[in-house]
Coordinates of C-alpha atoms in Angstrom, one line a residue:
Chain A
M1 CA 0.0 0.0 0.0
I2 CA 1.3 3.4 -1.0
K3 CA 0.2 6.7 0.5
I4 CA -0.1 9.5 -2.0
L5 CA -0.1 13.0 -0.6
V6 CA -1.2 15.7 -3.0
T7 CA 0.0 19.3 -2.5
G8 CA -0.7 20.9 -5.9
G9 CA 2.0 22.2 -8.2
T10 CA 2.2 22.4 -11.9
I11 CA 1.2 18.8 -12.3
D12 CA -2.3 19.6 -11.2
K13 CA -2.8 22.9 -12.9
Q14 CA -6.0 23.2 -14.9
Y15 CA -7.2 25.7 -17.5
N16 CA -9.9 28.1 -16.7
P17 CA -11.6 29.0 -20.0
L18 CA -13.5 31.9 -18.4
N19 CA -10.3 34.0 -17.7
G20 CA -7.6 32.1 -19.5
E21 CA -5.7 31.3 -16.3
L22 CA -4.1 28.2 -15.0
I23 CA -5.8 27.3 -11.7
F24 CA -6.3 24.6 -9.2
S25 CA -9.7 23.1 -9.0
K26 CA -9.3 19.5 -8.1
T27 CA -6.5 17.0 -8.4
S28 CA -6.1 14.8 -11.5
V29 CA -4.0 12.2 -9.7
E30 CA -6.8 9.6 -9.6
E31 CA -7.3 10.1 -13.3
M32 CA -3.5 9.6 -13.8
L33 CA -3.5 6.4 -11.9
A34 CA -6.5 5.1 -13.9
Q35 CA -4.8 5.9 -17.2
S36 CA -1.6 4.3 -15.9
R37 CA -3.6 1.0 -15.2
N38 CA -1.9 1.1 -11.8
T39 CA -2.8 -1.9 -9.6
V40 CA -0.7 -1.1 -6.6
E41 CA -3.0 -0.3 -3.7
T42 CA -2.9 3.4 -3.0
E43 CA -4.5 5.8 -0.6
L44 CA -4.9 9.3 -1.8
E45 CA -5.0 12.4 0.5
V46 CA -5.2 15.9 -0.8
L47 CA -3.4 18.1 1.7
M48 CA -3.6 21.3 -0.3
L49 CA -3.6 22.5 -3.9
K50 CA -0.9 25.2 -4.0
D51 CA 1.7 26.6 -6.3
S52 CA 4.9 25.6 -4.4
L53 CA 6.2 29.2 -4.5
E54 CA 3.2 30.0 -2.2
M55 CA 3.8 27.3 0.3
Q56 CA 4.6 28.7 3.8
D57 CA 6.5 27.1 6.6
Q58 CA 3.2 25.9 8.1
D59 CA 2.4 24.1 4.8
R60 CA 5.7 22.3 4.9
E61 CA 5.1 21.4 8.6
M62 CA 1.7 20.0 7.8
L63 CA 3.2 18.0 5.0
S64 CA 6.0 16.7 7.2
M65 CA 3.5 15.7 9.9
A66 CA 1.3 14.0 7.3
C67 CA 4.3 11.8 6.4
N68 CA 4.9 10.9 10.0
K69 CA 1.2 10.3 10.7
S70 CA 0.8 8.0 7.7
Q71 CA 0.4 4.4 8.6
E72 CA 2.0 3.4 5.3
T73 CA 5.8 3.4 5.2
K74 CA 5.8 4.1 1.4
I75 CA 4.8 7.7 0.6
V76 CA 4.6 9.5 -2.7
I77 CA 4.1 13.3 -2.8
T78 CA 3.0 15.4 -5.8
H79 CA 4.5 18.8 -5.4
G80 CA 5.3 22.0 -7.2
T81 CA 8.8 21.9 -8.6
D82 CA 10.0 25.3 -7.4
T83 CA 10.3 24.4 -3.7
M84 CA 10.2 20.6 -3.9
V85 CA 13.7 20.3 -2.6
E86 CA 12.9 22.6 0.4
S87 CA 9.9 20.4 1.3
A88 CA 12.0 17.3 0.9
Q89 CA 14.6 18.7 3.4
E90 CA 11.9 19.7 5.9
I91 CA 10.4 16.2 5.7
A92 CA 13.8 14.5 6.0
A93 CA 14.5 16.6 9.1
H94 CA 11.6 15.0 11.0
L95 CA 11.0 11.6 9.3
A96 CA 10.6 8.3 11.2
T97 CA 13.5 6.0 10.2
D98 CA 11.4 3.3 8.6
K99 CA 9.7 5.5 5.9
T100 CA 10.5 6.0 2.2
V101 CA 9.2 9.3 0.8
V102 CA 9.4 10.1 -2.9
L103 CA 8.5 13.6 -4.3
L104 CA 7.6 14.3 -7.9
G105 CA 6.0 17.0 -9.9
A106 CA 5.8 18.0 -13.5
M107 CA 7.2 20.7 -15.7
V108 CA 4.1 20.7 -17.9
P109 CA 0.6 20.1 -16.4
Y110 CA -1.1 16.7 -16.9
Q111 CA -3.9 18.5 -18.8
F112 CA -1.5 19.4 -21.6
K113 CA -0.8 16.9 -24.5
Q114 CA 2.9 17.2 -23.9
S115 CA 2.9 16.6 -20.2
D116 CA 5.7 14.8 -18.4
A117 CA 3.3 14.0 -15.5
L118 CA 2.6 10.3 -16.1
F119 CA 6.3 9.5 -16.6
N120 CA 7.3 11.2 -13.4
L121 CA 4.5 9.5 -11.5
G122 CA 5.7 6.2 -12.9
C123 CA 9.3 7.0 -11.7
A124 CA 8.0 7.7 -8.2
I125 CA 5.6 4.8 -7.8
S126 CA 8.2 2.3 -8.8
A127 CA 11.1 4.0 -6.8
V128 CA 9.1 4.2 -3.6
Q129 CA 8.7 0.4 -3.6
I130 CA 12.4 -0.3 -4.1
L131 CA 14.4 2.5 -2.3
K132 CA 15.5 2.1 1.3
P133 CA 14.1 4.5 3.8
G134 CA 14.8 8.2 3.2
V135 CA 13.6 11.1 1.2
Y136 CA 14.0 11.3 -2.6
V137 CA 13.0 13.3 -5.6
T138 CA 12.2 11.7 -9.0
M139 CA 12.3 14.2 -11.9
N140 CA 13.7 14.0 -15.4
G141 CA 14.0 10.3 -15.1
Q142 CA 16.5 10.6 -12.3
V143 CA 16.3 9.4 -8.7
F144 CA 17.9 11.9 -6.4
D145 CA 18.5 11.7 -2.7
H146 CA 17.0 14.9 -1.2
K147 CA 20.5 16.1 -0.1
E148 CA 22.0 15.8 -3.6
V149 CA 19.5 17.6 -5.8
V150 CA 18.7 21.1 -6.8
K151 CA 16.3 22.6 -9.4
N152 CA 18.1 24.6 -12.0
R153 CA 15.5 27.1 -12.8
A154 CA 17.3 28.6 -15.8
I155 CA 16.9 25.3 -17.7
G156 CA 13.9 23.9 -15.9
E157 CA 15.7 20.6 -14.9
F158 CA 16.6 18.9 -11.6
V159 CA 20.3 18.3 -11.4
A160 CA 22.8 17.0 -8.9
R161 CA 23.9 19.6 -6.3
T162 CA 27.5 20.5 -6.9
Chain B
M1 CA 23.9 5.5 -19.0
I2 CA 21.0 3.3 -19.7
K3 CA 20.7 1.0 -22.7
I4 CA 17.2 0.9 -24.2
L5 CA 16.4 -2.1 -26.4
V6 CA 13.3 -1.7 -28.5
T7 CA 11.5 -4.9 -29.7
G8 CA 8.1 -3.6 -30.6
G9 CA 4.8 -4.6 -28.9
T10 CA 1.6 -2.7 -28.3
I11 CA 3.5 0.4 -26.9
D12 CA 4.9 1.1 -30.4
K13 CA 1.8 0.3 -32.5
Q14 CA 0.8 3.0 -34.9
Y15 CA -2.4 3.6 -36.8
N16 CA -2.4 3.1 -40.6
P17 CA -5.2 5.4 -41.9
L18 CA -5.0 3.6 -45.3
N19 CA -6.3 0.3 -44.1
G20 CA -7.4 1.0 -40.5
E21 CA -4.9 -1.4 -39.0
L22 CA -2.4 -1.1 -36.2
I23 CA 1.0 -1.5 -37.5
F24 CA 4.7 -1.0 -36.7
S25 CA 6.4 1.7 -38.7
K26 CA 9.0 3.3 -36.4
T27 CA 9.5 3.4 -32.7
S28 CA 8.1 6.3 -30.6
V29 CA 10.5 5.7 -27.7
E30 CA 12.6 8.8 -28.5
E31 CA 9.4 10.9 -28.7
M32 CA 8.4 9.4 -25.3
L33 CA 11.7 10.3 -23.7
A34 CA 11.5 13.8 -25.1
Q35 CA 8.0 14.3 -23.7
S36 CA 9.2 12.9 -20.4
R37 CA 11.9 15.5 -20.2
N38 CA 14.3 12.7 -19.4
T39 CA 17.9 13.7 -18.8
V40 CA 19.3 10.3 -18.0
E41 CA 21.8 9.5 -20.7
T42 CA 20.3 6.7 -22.8
E43 CA 21.4 4.8 -25.9
L44 CA 18.6 3.5 -28.0
E45 CA 18.8 0.4 -30.1
V46 CA 15.9 -1.0 -32.2
L47 CA 16.4 -4.8 -32.3
M48 CA 13.0 -5.5 -34.0
L49 CA 9.5 -4.2 -34.1
K50 CA 7.3 -7.2 -33.5
D51 CA 4.1 -8.2 -31.9
S52 CA 5.4 -10.4 -29.0
L53 CA 3.1 -13.2 -30.0
E54 CA 5.1 -13.4 -33.2
M55 CA 8.5 -13.5 -31.5
Q56 CA 10.4 -16.8 -32.2
D57 CA 13.1 -18.5 -30.2
Q58 CA 15.7 -16.8 -32.4
D59 CA 14.2 -13.4 -31.6
R60 CA 14.5 -14.1 -27.9
E61 CA 18.1 -15.3 -28.4
M62 CA 19.0 -12.2 -30.2
L63 CA 17.5 -10.1 -27.4
S64 CA 19.3 -12.1 -24.8
M65 CA 22.6 -11.7 -26.6
A66 CA 22.0 -7.9 -27.0
C67 CA 21.7 -7.7 -23.2
N68 CA 25.0 -9.5 -22.8
K69 CA 26.8 -7.6 -25.5
S70 CA 25.6 -4.3 -24.0
Q71 CA 28.5 -2.3 -22.4
E72 CA 25.9 -0.7 -20.1
T73 CA 25.0 -2.6 -17.0
K74 CA 21.5 -1.0 -16.8
I75 CA 19.2 -2.1 -19.6
V76 CA 15.5 -1.2 -20.3
I77 CA 13.6 -3.3 -22.8
T78 CA 10.3 -2.3 -24.5
H79 CA 8.4 -5.4 -25.3
G80 CA 5.0 -6.8 -26.2
T81 CA 3.1 -7.8 -23.1
D82 CA 1.9 -11.3 -24.2
T83 CA 5.3 -13.0 -24.1
M84 CA 7.2 -10.4 -22.0
V85 CA 7.6 -12.9 -19.2
E86 CA 9.0 -15.6 -21.5
S87 CA 11.6 -13.1 -22.8
A88 CA 12.5 -12.1 -19.3
Q89 CA 13.1 -15.8 -18.4
E90 CA 15.2 -16.3 -21.5
I91 CA 17.3 -13.3 -20.7
A92 CA 17.7 -14.3 -17.0
A93 CA 19.0 -17.8 -18.1
H94 CA 22.0 -16.3 -19.8
L95 CA 22.6 -12.9 -18.1
A96 CA 25.9 -11.7 -16.8
T97 CA 25.7 -11.3 -13.0
D98 CA 26.4 -7.6 -13.0
K99 CA 23.5 -6.5 -15.1
T100 CA 20.0 -5.1 -14.3
V101 CA 17.4 -5.6 -16.9
V102 CA 13.9 -4.1 -16.7
L103 CA 11.2 -5.0 -19.3
L104 CA 8.1 -2.9 -19.9
G105 CA 5.3 -2.5 -22.4
A106 CA 1.9 -1.0 -22.6
M107 CA -1.6 -2.2 -22.7
V108 CA -2.6 0.8 -24.8
P109 CA -0.3 2.2 -27.6
Y110 CA 1.5 5.5 -26.9
Q111 CA -0.4 7.0 -29.9
F112 CA -3.7 6.7 -28.0
K113 CA -4.8 9.5 -25.7
Q114 CA -5.4 7.0 -22.8
S115 CA -2.0 5.2 -23.1
D116 CA -0.2 3.9 -20.1
A117 CA 3.1 3.9 -22.0
L118 CA 4.7 7.0 -20.4
F119 CA 3.9 5.8 -16.9
N120 CA 5.3 2.3 -17.5
L121 CA 8.5 3.8 -19.1
G122 CA 8.9 6.0 -16.0
C123 CA 8.5 2.9 -13.7
A124 CA 11.3 1.1 -15.7
I125 CA 13.7 4.0 -16.0
S126 CA 13.7 4.7 -12.3
A127 CA 13.7 1.0 -11.3
V128 CA 16.7 0.1 -13.5
Q129 CA 18.8 2.6 -11.7
I130 CA 17.9 1.3 -8.2
L131 CA 17.4 -2.4 -8.5
K132 CA 20.2 -4.9 -7.8
P133 CA 21.3 -7.0 -10.8
G134 CA 18.6 -9.3 -12.1
V135 CA 15.7 -9.3 -14.6
Y136 CA 12.5 -7.5 -13.8
V137 CA 9.1 -6.5 -15.2
T138 CA 7.5 -3.2 -14.5
M139 CA 3.8 -3.1 -15.4
N140 CA 0.7 -1.7 -13.6
G141 CA 2.9 0.3 -11.3
Q142 CA 4.4 -2.9 -9.9
V143 CA 8.0 -4.1 -9.9
F144 CA 8.1 -7.9 -10.4
D145 CA 11.1 -10.2 -10.3
H146 CA 10.9 -12.2 -13.6
K147 CA 10.4 -15.4 -11.6
E148 CA 7.4 -14.0 -9.7
V149 CA 5.2 -12.6 -12.5
V150 CA 2.6 -13.7 -15.0
K151 CA 0.3 -11.9 -17.3
N152 CA -3.3 -12.6 -16.6
R153 CA -4.7 -12.2 -20.1
A154 CA -8.4 -12.4 -19.0
I155 CA -8.1 -9.1 -17.1
G156 CA -5.1 -7.7 -19.0
E157 CA -2.9 -7.2 -15.9
F158 CA 0.4 -8.5 -14.7
V159 CA 0.0 -10.3 -11.3
A160 CA 2.2 -12.2 -8.9
R161 CA 2.7 -15.8 -10.0
T162 CA 0.8 -18.1 -7.5
Chain C
M1 CA -31.8 21.7 -33.8
I2 CA -29.5 19.2 -35.6
K3 CA -30.2 15.5 -35.7
I4 CA -27.0 13.4 -35.4
L5 CA -27.2 9.9 -36.7
V6 CA -24.3 7.6 -35.6
T7 CA -23.5 4.6 -37.8
G8 CA -19.9 3.7 -36.6
G9 CA -16.8 3.9 -38.8
T10 CA -13.2 4.7 -37.9
I11 CA -14.2 7.8 -36.0
D12 CA -15.8 5.7 -33.3
K13 CA -13.3 2.9 -33.1
Q14 CA -11.9 2.1 -29.6
Y15 CA -8.9 0.1 -28.5
N16 CA -9.5 -3.2 -26.7
P17 CA -6.5 -3.7 -24.4
L18 CA -7.4 -7.4 -23.9
N19 CA -6.8 -8.5 -27.5
G20 CA -5.2 -5.4 -29.1
E21 CA -8.0 -4.9 -31.6
L22 CA -9.9 -1.8 -32.6
I23 CA -13.5 -2.4 -31.8
F24 CA -16.8 -0.7 -31.4
S25 CA -18.1 -0.4 -27.8
K26 CA -20.0 2.9 -27.6
T27 CA -20.0 6.1 -29.6
S28 CA -17.8 9.0 -28.5
V29 CA -19.9 11.6 -30.3
E30 CA -21.3 13.1 -27.1
E31 CA -17.7 13.3 -25.8
M32 CA -16.7 15.1 -29.0
L33 CA -19.5 17.6 -28.8
A34 CA -18.6 18.3 -25.1
Q35 CA -14.9 18.9 -26.0
S36 CA -16.1 21.1 -28.9
R37 CA -18.1 23.3 -26.5
N38 CA -20.9 23.0 -29.0
T39 CA -24.1 24.8 -28.0
V40 CA -26.2 24.0 -31.1
E41 CA -29.1 21.9 -30.0
T42 CA -28.5 18.3 -31.1
E43 CA -30.4 15.1 -30.9
L44 CA -28.2 12.0 -31.1
E45 CA -29.4 8.6 -32.4
V46 CA -27.1 5.6 -32.6
L47 CA -28.4 3.6 -35.6
M48 CA -25.6 1.1 -35.6
L49 CA -21.9 0.8 -34.9
K50 CA -20.4 -0.8 -38.0
D51 CA -17.3 -0.7 -40.1
S52 CA -18.7 0.8 -43.3
L53 CA -17.2 -2.1 -45.3
E54 CA -19.6 -4.4 -43.5
M55 CA -22.8 -2.3 -44.1
Q56 CA -25.4 -4.2 -46.1
D57 CA -28.1 -2.8 -48.3
Q58 CA -30.5 -3.1 -45.4
D59 CA -28.2 -0.9 -43.2
R60 CA -28.2 1.8 -45.9
E61 CA -32.0 1.5 -46.2
M62 CA -32.4 1.9 -42.5
L63 CA -30.1 5.0 -42.6
S64 CA -32.0 6.4 -45.5
M65 CA -35.3 5.9 -43.7
A66 CA -33.9 7.5 -40.5
C67 CA -33.2 10.6 -42.5
N68 CA -36.7 10.7 -43.8
K69 CA -38.3 10.0 -40.5
S70 CA -36.3 12.7 -38.7
Q71 CA -38.4 15.7 -37.7
E72 CA -35.3 17.9 -38.0
T73 CA -34.4 19.1 -41.5
K74 CA -30.7 19.4 -40.7
I75 CA -29.0 16.0 -40.3
V76 CA -25.4 15.1 -39.6
I77 CA -24.3 11.5 -40.0
T78 CA -21.1 9.9 -38.7
H79 CA -20.0 7.1 -41.0
G80 CA -17.1 4.9 -42.0
T81 CA -15.2 6.4 -44.9
D82 CA -15.0 3.4 -47.2
T83 CA -18.7 3.4 -48.2
M84 CA -19.6 6.9 -47.2
V85 CA -20.3 7.9 -50.7
E86 CA -22.5 4.9 -51.4
S87 CA -24.6 5.7 -48.4
A88 CA -24.8 9.4 -49.4
Q89 CA -26.1 8.3 -52.8
E90 CA -28.7 5.9 -51.3
I91 CA -29.9 8.7 -49.0
A92 CA -30.1 11.2 -51.8
A93 CA -32.2 8.8 -53.9
H94 CA -35.0 8.9 -51.3
L95 CA -34.6 12.2 -49.5
A96 CA -37.4 14.6 -48.9
T97 CA -36.7 17.9 -50.7
D98 CA -36.4 20.1 -47.6
K99 CA -33.6 18.3 -45.9
T100 CA -29.9 18.9 -45.6
V101 CA -27.8 15.9 -44.8
V102 CA -24.0 16.0 -44.2
L103 CA -21.9 12.9 -43.8
L104 CA -18.5 12.8 -42.1
G105 CA -16.1 10.3 -40.7
A106 CA -12.4 10.2 -39.7
M107 CA -9.3 8.7 -41.1
V108 CA -7.9 8.3 -37.6
P109 CA -10.2 7.4 -34.6
Y110 CA -11.1 10.1 -32.1
Q111 CA -9.3 8.1 -29.4
F112 CA -5.9 8.7 -31.1
K113 CA -3.9 11.8 -30.3
Q114 CA -3.6 12.7 -34.0
S115 CA -7.3 12.3 -34.9
D116 CA -9.0 14.4 -37.5
A117 CA -12.4 13.6 -35.9
L118 CA -13.1 16.9 -34.2
F119 CA -12.1 18.9 -37.3
N120 CA -14.4 16.9 -39.5
L121 CA -17.3 17.1 -37.1
G122 CA -16.8 20.9 -37.0
C123 CA -16.9 21.0 -40.8
A124 CA -20.2 19.1 -40.8
I125 CA -21.9 20.9 -38.0
S126 CA -21.4 24.3 -39.6
A127 CA -22.0 23.1 -43.1
V128 CA -25.4 21.6 -42.3
Q129 CA -26.6 24.9 -41.0
I130 CA -25.7 26.8 -44.1
L131 CA -26.1 24.5 -47.1
K132 CA -29.3 24.3 -49.1
P133 CA -31.1 21.0 -49.1
G134 CA -29.2 18.1 -50.5
V135 CA -26.7 15.4 -49.4
Y136 CA -23.1 16.3 -48.8
V137 CA -19.8 14.9 -47.6
T138 CA -17.3 16.9 -45.5
M139 CA -13.9 15.4 -45.3
N140 CA -10.4 16.8 -45.6
G141 CA -11.8 20.3 -45.0
Q142 CA -13.8 20.1 -48.3
V143 CA -17.5 20.3 -48.8
F144 CA -18.5 17.9 -51.5
D145 CA -21.9 17.4 -53.1
H146 CA -22.6 13.6 -52.9
K147 CA -22.6 13.4 -56.7
E148 CA -19.1 14.9 -57.0
V149 CA -17.0 13.0 -54.5
V150 CA -15.1 9.8 -54.3
K151 CA -12.7 8.3 -51.8
N152 CA -9.3 7.7 -53.2
R153 CA -8.3 4.8 -51.1
A154 CA -4.7 4.7 -52.3
I155 CA -4.0 8.1 -50.6
G156 CA -6.8 8.0 -48.0
E157 CA -8.4 11.3 -49.2
F158 CA -11.7 12.4 -50.5
V159 CA -11.4 14.0 -53.9
A160 CA -13.6 15.4 -56.6
R161 CA -15.0 12.7 -58.9
T162 CA -13.5 13.1 -62.3
Chain D
M1 CA -7.7 28.7 -52.0
I2 CA -8.3 30.0 -48.5
K3 CA -6.2 32.7 -46.9
I4 CA -5.7 32.1 -43.2
L5 CA -4.7 35.1 -41.1
V6 CA -3.3 34.4 -37.7
T7 CA -3.6 37.0 -34.9
G8 CA -3.0 34.9 -31.8
G9 CA -5.5 34.4 -29.0
T10 CA -6.1 31.5 -26.7
I11 CA -6.1 29.0 -29.6
D12 CA -2.3 29.6 -30.0
K13 CA -1.3 29.9 -26.4
Q14 CA 1.6 27.6 -25.4
Y15 CA 3.0 26.6 -22.0
N16 CA 6.3 27.9 -20.9
P17 CA 7.7 25.3 -18.5
L18 CA 10.4 27.8 -17.2
N19 CA 7.9 30.2 -15.6
G20 CA 4.6 28.3 -15.7
E21 CA 2.9 30.9 -17.9
L22 CA 0.9 30.7 -21.1
I23 CA 2.7 32.5 -23.8
F24 CA 2.9 33.0 -27.5
S25 CA 5.9 31.5 -29.3
K26 CA 4.8 30.4 -32.7
T27 CA 1.4 29.5 -34.2
S28 CA 0.2 25.9 -34.2
V29 CA -2.2 26.5 -37.1
E30 CA -0.1 24.5 -39.6
E31 CA 0.1 21.6 -37.1
M32 CA -3.7 21.8 -36.7
L33 CA -4.2 21.7 -40.5
A34 CA -1.9 18.7 -40.8
Q35 CA -3.8 16.8 -38.0
S36 CA -7.0 17.7 -39.7
R37 CA -5.8 16.1 -42.9
N38 CA -7.0 19.2 -44.7
T39 CA -6.5 19.2 -48.4
V40 CA -8.0 22.6 -49.2
E41 CA -5.3 24.9 -50.5
T42 CA -4.5 27.4 -47.9
E43 CA -2.0 30.3 -47.5
L44 CA -1.1 31.1 -44.0
E45 CA 0.0 34.6 -42.8
V46 CA 0.9 35.4 -39.3
L47 CA -0.1 39.0 -38.7
M48 CA 0.6 39.0 -35.0
L49 CA 0.4 36.8 -31.9
K50 CA -1.6 38.7 -29.4
D51 CA -4.0 38.3 -26.6
S52 CA -7.1 40.0 -28.1
L53 CA -7.5 42.1 -25.0
E54 CA -4.2 43.7 -25.9
M55 CA -5.1 44.4 -29.5
Q56 CA -5.1 48.2 -30.3
D57 CA -7.0 50.1 -32.9
Q58 CA -4.0 49.9 -35.2
D59 CA -3.9 46.1 -34.9
R60 CA -7.5 45.9 -36.0
E61 CA -6.7 48.3 -38.9
M62 CA -3.8 46.1 -39.9
L63 CA -6.1 43.1 -39.8
S64 CA -8.8 44.9 -41.8
M65 CA -6.3 46.0 -44.4
A66 CA -4.9 42.4 -44.7
C67 CA -8.4 41.2 -45.5
N68 CA -8.7 43.8 -48.3
K69 CA -5.2 43.2 -49.6
S70 CA -5.7 39.4 -49.8
Q71 CA -6.1 38.2 -53.3
E72 CA -8.2 35.3 -52.0
T73 CA -11.9 36.0 -51.5
K74 CA -12.2 33.4 -48.8
I75 CA -10.5 34.4 -45.6
V76 CA -10.3 32.6 -42.2
I77 CA -8.9 34.5 -39.2
T78 CA -7.8 32.9 -35.9
H79 CA -8.3 35.4 -33.1
G80 CA -8.6 35.8 -29.4
T81 CA -12.2 35.4 -28.2
D82 CA -12.5 38.5 -26.0
T83 CA -12.5 41.1 -28.8
M84 CA -13.3 38.9 -31.8
V85 CA -16.6 40.6 -32.4
E86 CA -15.0 44.0 -32.3
S87 CA -12.5 42.9 -35.0
A88 CA -15.3 41.4 -37.1
Q89 CA -17.1 44.7 -37.0
E90 CA -14.0 46.7 -37.9
I91 CA -13.3 44.3 -40.9
A92 CA -17.0 44.5 -42.0
A93 CA -16.9 48.3 -42.0
H94 CA -14.2 48.3 -44.7
L95 CA -14.5 45.0 -46.5
A96 CA -14.7 44.7 -50.3
T97 CA -18.1 43.3 -51.3
D98 CA -16.9 40.0 -52.8
K99 CA -15.1 38.7 -49.7
T100 CA -16.2 36.1 -47.2
V101 CA -14.4 36.4 -43.8
V102 CA -14.9 33.9 -41.0
L103 CA -13.3 34.4 -37.6
L104 CA -12.7 31.7 -35.0
G105 CA -10.8 31.1 -31.8
A106 CA -10.8 28.6 -29.0
M107 CA -11.8 28.7 -25.4
V108 CA -9.1 26.1 -24.6
P109 CA -5.6 26.3 -26.3
Y110 CA -4.8 23.7 -28.9
Q111 CA -2.0 22.4 -26.8
F112 CA -4.5 21.1 -24.1
K113 CA -6.0 17.7 -24.4
Q114 CA -9.5 19.1 -24.1
S115 CA -9.2 21.8 -26.7
D116 CA -12.0 23.0 -28.9
A117 CA -9.5 24.4 -31.4
L118 CA -9.8 21.7 -34.1
F119 CA -13.6 21.7 -34.0
N120 CA -13.8 25.5 -34.4
L121 CA -11.2 25.5 -37.2
G122 CA -13.3 22.9 -39.0
C123 CA -16.4 25.0 -38.6
A124 CA -14.6 28.0 -40.1
I125 CA -12.9 26.2 -43.0
S126 CA -16.2 24.7 -44.2
A127 CA -18.3 27.8 -43.5
V128 CA -16.0 30.1 -45.5
Q129 CA -16.4 28.0 -48.6
I130 CA -20.2 28.1 -48.4
L131 CA -21.3 31.4 -47.0
K132 CA -22.0 34.4 -49.2
P133 CA -19.8 37.4 -48.9
G134 CA -19.8 39.0 -45.4
V135 CA -18.1 38.7 -42.0
Y136 CA -18.9 35.8 -39.7
V137 CA -17.9 34.2 -36.4
T138 CA -17.9 30.4 -35.9
M139 CA -17.8 29.5 -32.2
N140 CA -19.6 26.8 -30.2
G141 CA -20.7 25.1 -33.4
Q142 CA -22.7 28.1 -34.4
V143 CA -22.3 30.3 -37.5
F144 CA -23.0 33.9 -36.5
D145 CA -23.2 37.0 -38.7
H146 CA -20.9 39.6 -37.2
K147 CA -23.9 41.9 -36.4
E148 CA -25.8 39.2 -34.5
V149 CA -23.2 37.9 -32.1
V150 CA -21.7 38.7 -28.7
K151 CA -19.4 36.8 -26.3
N152 CA -21.1 36.2 -23.0
R153 CA -18.0 36.3 -20.8
A154 CA -19.8 35.1 -17.7
I155 CA -20.4 31.7 -19.3
G156 CA -17.6 31.7 -21.9
E157 CA -19.9 31.2 -24.9
F158 CA -20.8 33.1 -28.0
V159 CA -24.5 33.9 -28.2
A160 CA -27.0 35.7 -30.4
R161 CA -27.1 39.5 -29.6
T162 CA -30.4 40.3 -28.1

C-alpha cells in the first residue's frame, strides 16, 4: 500500500476557460492512476492544492506531519517543482526512520498533451517500492537523494547539487 | 547511462489510416523520452518491431545476446506484453551477473490519448537505476522479479505468480 | 436543432487492451460535442456501430429511412469512410426535398492523439446549418456534393469525382 | 484557395515550463491543418500573436487591411475570443463586397488535451467555402453574422445578440 499525498503544483494545474488562467480546481492524480492502469494499492490524500512558491512554513510542517502520521511506510508526494527540494529537506529533518518518501511534480501540467506528469508519476511509484528509507526526488528520469538535488530554474531541470 | 532495447509490442503500435490497421512503422520511444523531459543518458537500439506473439526463439536469443553484449549494465527493454515474461526468463537464463534488466510494455499504444506507455516507461527508467542485478518486469505500477510474475490475459494485468 | 445519426466507422473505433484490436463499444460523439463546447441543440441517435465495409443494403435503407423519419431538417451522419459515398447516394435517392444531410467520418479514430475527428465534425456541424437541401460529404476540409465526390483509397483522401 | 490570417488568441497559447505561464511563441495552425488532414489549399499569414484584450486600434486596422489586400476572396482568421466581435465589425466596415471572412478562436488552447480548437477550425474552414460574402464568427458550433453575435463572458460562450 502506497500513501499518495497531493499538495498541488504544476502537475495539477487546470485551464480556466473563463479567464484564461491556470488554476487549481481538483487533483487529477486519480485520473492519472487510472490511465496508468496502476494496480498497486494506493490511498490518496489531498493536503492542499498550492503553487509551491506560495507554500509557507506551516504548509511544509503540515506535509511533514502527514508523512509521520501516515500508517503506510511508502509515501509518494505530488508537489510544485520550485520548492520541492525545500519540502524534501523539511520532511527529512523529521521523518521516522522506517519510511520511504518520494516527491515528484511536472514541468508541464497533466492536462497538456505534452505533459511529463505520467512519466514522473511512474518513476516515483516504482522507486518508492524499491528504495531504502529516506527522502527522494524523481524528476527528469533521475532518482535523487534529497540532499543531492537542486532545481536549475534557468533550464527547468533537476540536477545533482554541486 | 541506460541502454534501451526496442523490440516492438503494443507500446509502439501506430495507426495506418489507409487500411485501418495497427502496424509498426518506427519506434516512438525517442518521442516518449522527449515528452518525459528525461535527462538520464540513454542509448537506444531498435532490435526489431514485432508483436510479441510473433516472436520466435531466435528473436529471444537475439534479445538475450543484445543484453549480454551491451556495455551498459543498466538495460531497459520495451516489449509486447503477451510474451514479456518468456523473454525475461530467456534473458535471465543467460545474463551476466552484474546487469540489471527491466522490461516494460503498454496495454494501450503510446499513440492513443489514454495510453499507459509513459507511466510504464517511468517505472522502468527509475527502477533500473535502483534495483540490484537481475531481470524484472514493471507493469501496472508494480515491480516484479521475472520469476514471480505472470500476465493474466483475462483481465489484461500483470500479477504475482501463484 | 440538428439530428445526429451515428453509424460507426473509424471515427468511433476504440482500443480493446485485452486483444489489441480496434472495436466498437459505444459512440464517442457526445464526448466530442462536449470537448467542442458545442451549443447548437442536437439530438443523437445511434443507428448502428459498424465498419462501413460491413454495411449491407438493409443498413443503408435503415439509414435512409432514419433521415426521412427525422423531424429535423438538418441531419449530420457519422459514418465509415470506405462506403460513405454509397450511403450518401442511397440517402439522396430517397430524401425529402427540404432536408440537408451532411456525412462525415475520420481517417484516424477520435481516441488517437492525432485524430481528424473533431475537425471533420466541426466542418459538418457548420455546413449543415448553411447548405441548401441536399446530401453532402465533409472530409479533408472540403464540402462535396454527394454526386461529385469519391474516396481515393490509395491516398486515403476524398477527392472530386473526375 | 483560402487565406488564413493568424492573430494569436487562446487557440495559439503555449505553455512555458520555465515560468509556468501561457505565452505565444509560434502559431500551431499548420500543425492543426496537418492533424485535420486538410486538403483545401491554404495560404497562412501570421499578422501578430496577441491576446485579443491587448489588440489596439492599429492592430485591427492592420487586420482589416490584410483582408482587403488578400487576393483570395475566402479568408479565415484565428483570433482571441474577447474582442473577436470588435475585430469582425472593424473588418466589416471596410470589406470589399466580394469577400467572405470567418473568424474563429478557442476557449481552450490547442496544446491542451481538451481543446475545442480543431472543431472550431473545421467550422470555419467549411463555412468560409459556403457562406455568401460578409463577415462571420464560428464558435460553439454556431455560425453567426458579425452583427448578430456577442461573447457572453460570464459563461464563456458566443450567443446571439439580443
